[in-house]
Short mmCIF file of C-alpha atoms in Angstrom, two decimals:
data_model
loop_
_atom_site.label_atom_id
_atom_site.label_comp_id
_atom_site.label_asym_id
_atom_site.label_seq_id
_atom_site.Cartn_x
_atom_site.Cartn_y
_atom_site.Cartn_z
CA MET A 1 15.10 15.01 22.39
CA LYS A 2 17.49 17.15 20.25
CA LYS A 3 16.75 17.14 16.69
CA ILE A 4 18.37 14.91 14.59
CA LEU A 5 20.18 16.62 11.23
CA GLY A 6 20.01 16.19 7.69
CA ASP A 7 22.92 13.17 6.72
CA THR A 8 22.27 11.42 9.67
CA ARG A 9 18.67 11.29 10.04
CA ARG A 10 18.27 10.12 6.38
CA GLN A 11 20.44 7.32 7.12
CA LEU A 12 18.72 6.45 10.49
CA ILE A 13 15.38 6.60 8.43
CA LEU A 14 17.10 4.21 6.02
CA LYS A 15 18.23 2.11 8.71
CA TRP A 16 14.77 1.77 10.35
CA LEU A 17 13.04 1.10 6.98
CA LYS A 18 15.36 -1.74 6.17
CA GLU A 19 14.94 -3.33 9.20
CA SER A 20 11.29 -3.27 9.73
CA ASP A 21 9.20 -6.03 8.25
CA LYS A 22 5.98 -3.21 8.22
CA PRO A 23 5.30 -0.32 7.72
CA ILE A 24 6.26 3.21 9.25
CA SER A 25 4.39 5.81 9.12
CA GLY A 26 5.84 9.23 8.80
CA ASN A 27 4.43 10.51 11.87
CA GLN A 28 6.67 7.98 13.61
CA LEU A 29 10.05 8.71 11.88
CA ALA A 30 9.22 12.07 12.68
CA SER A 31 8.93 11.33 16.40
CA LYS A 32 11.76 9.72 16.37
CA THR A 33 13.93 11.99 14.83
CA ASN A 34 12.30 15.36 16.76
CA VAL A 35 11.60 16.81 13.53
CA SER A 36 8.25 17.66 11.25
CA ARG A 37 6.36 15.13 9.31
CA GLN A 38 7.07 17.39 6.27
CA VAL A 39 10.85 17.13 6.81
CA ILE A 40 10.21 13.46 7.00
CA VAL A 41 8.60 13.51 3.41
CA GLN A 42 11.57 15.47 2.22
CA ASP A 43 14.02 13.56 3.24
CA ILE A 44 12.07 10.13 1.42
CA SER A 45 11.96 12.50 -1.64
CA LEU A 46 15.81 12.28 -1.27
CA LEU A 47 15.80 9.14 -0.54
CA LYS A 48 14.00 8.31 -3.58
CA ALA A 49 16.04 10.23 -5.90
CA GLY A 50 18.76 8.45 -4.75
CA ASN A 51 17.55 5.21 -5.89
CA GLU A 52 16.90 3.99 -2.38
CA PRO A 53 13.57 2.32 -3.38
CA ILE A 54 11.47 3.45 -0.86
CA MET A 55 7.44 2.84 -1.41
CA ALA A 56 4.46 4.85 0.59
CA THR A 57 1.75 2.84 1.47
CA PRO A 58 -1.53 3.65 3.07
CA GLN A 59 0.23 2.05 6.36
CA GLY A 60 3.56 3.94 6.01
CA TYR A 61 6.87 4.05 4.21
CA ILE A 62 8.47 0.58 3.10
CA TYR A 63 11.58 -0.36 2.14
CA ALA A 64 10.96 -2.19 -1.43
CA GLN A 65 14.04 -5.25 -0.69
CA GLU A 66 13.70 -7.90 -3.37
CA THR A 67 12.04 -10.80 -1.89
CA SER A 68 11.98 -14.65 -3.02
CA TYR A 69 8.03 -14.79 -2.64
CA LYS A 70 7.19 -18.27 -4.11
CA GLY A 71 3.62 -17.78 -3.74
CA GLU A 72 0.70 -16.99 -6.55
CA ARG A 73 0.43 -13.48 -7.70
CA ARG A 74 -1.95 -12.19 -10.49
CA VAL A 75 -3.81 -9.29 -11.81
CA ILE A 76 -7.87 -8.61 -11.62
CA ALA A 77 -10.25 -6.52 -12.94
CA VAL A 78 -13.17 -4.83 -10.64
CA LYS A 79 -15.60 -2.08 -10.52
CA HIS A 80 -17.33 -0.81 -7.49
CA THR A 81 -18.13 2.64 -5.64
CA LYS A 82 -16.05 3.84 -2.76
CA GLU A 83 -18.92 2.72 -0.68
CA GLN A 84 -18.01 -1.01 -1.61
CA ALA A 85 -14.11 -0.65 -1.08
CA ALA A 86 -14.18 -1.99 2.07
CA GLU A 87 -16.14 -4.74 1.37
CA GLU A 88 -14.01 -5.82 -1.59
CA LEU A 89 -11.01 -5.57 0.08
CA ASN A 90 -11.75 -7.43 2.84
CA ILE A 91 -13.34 -10.26 0.31
CA LEU A 92 -9.87 -10.78 -0.71
CA VAL A 93 -7.75 -10.37 2.71
CA ASP A 94 -10.46 -12.86 4.79
CA TYR A 95 -9.22 -15.55 1.77
CA GLY A 96 -5.73 -15.07 3.50
CA VAL A 97 -4.77 -12.68 0.04
CA SER A 98 -2.71 -9.88 0.06
CA VAL A 99 -3.45 -6.86 -2.32
CA ILE A 100 -0.11 -5.46 -3.26
CA ASP A 101 -1.64 -2.20 -5.40
CA VAL A 102 -4.13 -0.71 -7.27
CA ILE A 103 -3.56 0.53 -11.09
CA VAL A 104 -5.80 2.50 -12.98
CA ASP A 105 -5.92 3.54 -16.96
CA HIS A 106 -6.33 7.06 -17.19
CA PRO A 107 -7.01 8.53 -20.44
CA ILE A 108 -4.23 11.36 -20.55
CA TYR A 109 -1.48 10.18 -17.74
CA GLY A 110 -1.62 6.34 -18.75
CA GLU A 111 -1.35 3.61 -16.25
CA ILE A 112 -1.05 4.72 -12.69
CA THR A 113 -0.22 2.59 -9.89
CA ALA A 114 -0.54 2.90 -6.26
CA SER A 115 1.26 0.45 -3.49
CA LEU A 116 -1.46 -0.57 -1.07
CA HIS A 117 -0.04 -3.80 0.78
CA LEU A 118 -2.96 -4.54 2.18
CA LYS A 119 -2.82 -8.14 3.79
CA ASN A 120 -5.57 -8.26 6.79
CA ARG A 121 -8.73 -6.41 8.26
CA PHE A 122 -6.68 -4.44 10.09
CA ASP A 123 -5.39 -2.82 7.14
CA VAL A 124 -8.29 -2.67 5.08
CA GLU A 125 -9.67 -0.83 8.52
CA LYS A 126 -7.11 1.94 8.58
CA PHE A 127 -7.27 2.24 4.36
CA VAL A 128 -10.92 2.77 4.65
CA ARG A 129 -10.49 5.06 8.01
CA LYS A 130 -7.76 7.10 6.22
CA LEU A 131 -10.27 7.72 3.03
CA GLN A 132 -13.23 8.82 5.57
CA THR A 133 -10.80 11.17 7.44
CA THR A 134 -9.04 12.43 4.58
CA GLY A 135 -11.44 12.90 2.39
CA ALA A 136 -9.14 11.76 -0.56
CA THR A 137 -10.31 10.39 -3.70
CA MET A 138 -9.58 6.71 -4.81
CA LEU A 139 -8.09 6.59 -7.72
CA SER A 140 -10.59 4.07 -9.16
CA GLY A 141 -12.79 7.38 -9.30
CA LEU A 142 -10.84 8.33 -11.99
CA THR A 143 -11.93 5.66 -14.13
CA ASP A 144 -15.62 5.74 -12.72
CA GLY A 145 -15.27 2.66 -10.59
CA THR A 146 -13.01 0.51 -13.16
CA HIS A 147 -9.25 -0.55 -11.70
CA LEU A 148 -6.99 -3.51 -11.32
CA HIS A 149 -5.64 -4.90 -8.28
CA THR A 150 -2.01 -6.78 -8.23
CA ILE A 151 -3.02 -9.97 -5.74
CA GLU A 152 -0.61 -13.14 -4.28
CA ALA A 153 -1.14 -15.89 -2.01
CA ASP A 154 0.45 -18.57 -0.85
CA THR A 155 -1.81 -21.14 -3.03
CA LYS A 156 -3.71 -20.86 -5.70
CA GLU A 157 -6.71 -22.02 -4.47
CA GLN A 158 -6.68 -18.85 -2.40
CA LEU A 159 -6.47 -16.76 -5.11
CA GLU A 160 -9.20 -18.87 -7.35
CA GLN A 161 -11.28 -18.78 -3.28
CA ALA A 162 -11.41 -14.83 -3.40
CA ILE A 163 -11.74 -14.53 -7.08
CA ASN A 164 -15.31 -16.57 -7.00
CA ALA A 165 -16.01 -14.70 -4.01
CA LEU A 166 -15.32 -11.34 -5.71
CA ASP A 167 -17.60 -11.94 -8.97
CA LYS A 168 -20.58 -13.58 -6.93
CA ALA A 169 -20.36 -10.47 -5.11
CA GLY A 170 -20.41 -8.47 -8.28
CA PHE A 171 -17.04 -6.76 -8.39
CA LEU A 172 -15.13 -8.98 -10.42
CA ILE A 173 -15.29 -7.57 -14.41
#
């Protein structure tokens, strides 16, 4: 397979991201264009600098198109250890709740937000496995486990049930 060069490659990446309804990993994009993952990271940076709304999630890159989501959305405050992350996230997704992001309030940098877009146990498992294999620190590690999540669900009842379950498990602040 021939290497796809520069502008042509970036336009293809943009096309694939816009057409996909799920994240595409840097490795997948690298394989499709016959370049290294690092080249893809640079391409994504250039596209973002050109005001393309591309977000990096634990599952890969997504094109953040405007959506007309009609469900319920809320920000919740929680606290737990790194070892309890899977339990907390699985409680949420088990109630049909999507975990959109994680937010911490850093004493120097202020609010730091990272996209998660976790919708089911498979997403949670991939996220936790990546944490374990990379040895990366979670953002909540900067704030002694305290953090916020933006969550959304189709109904208010789903959100309420999930929040009650988090409270019962001792995660809700």
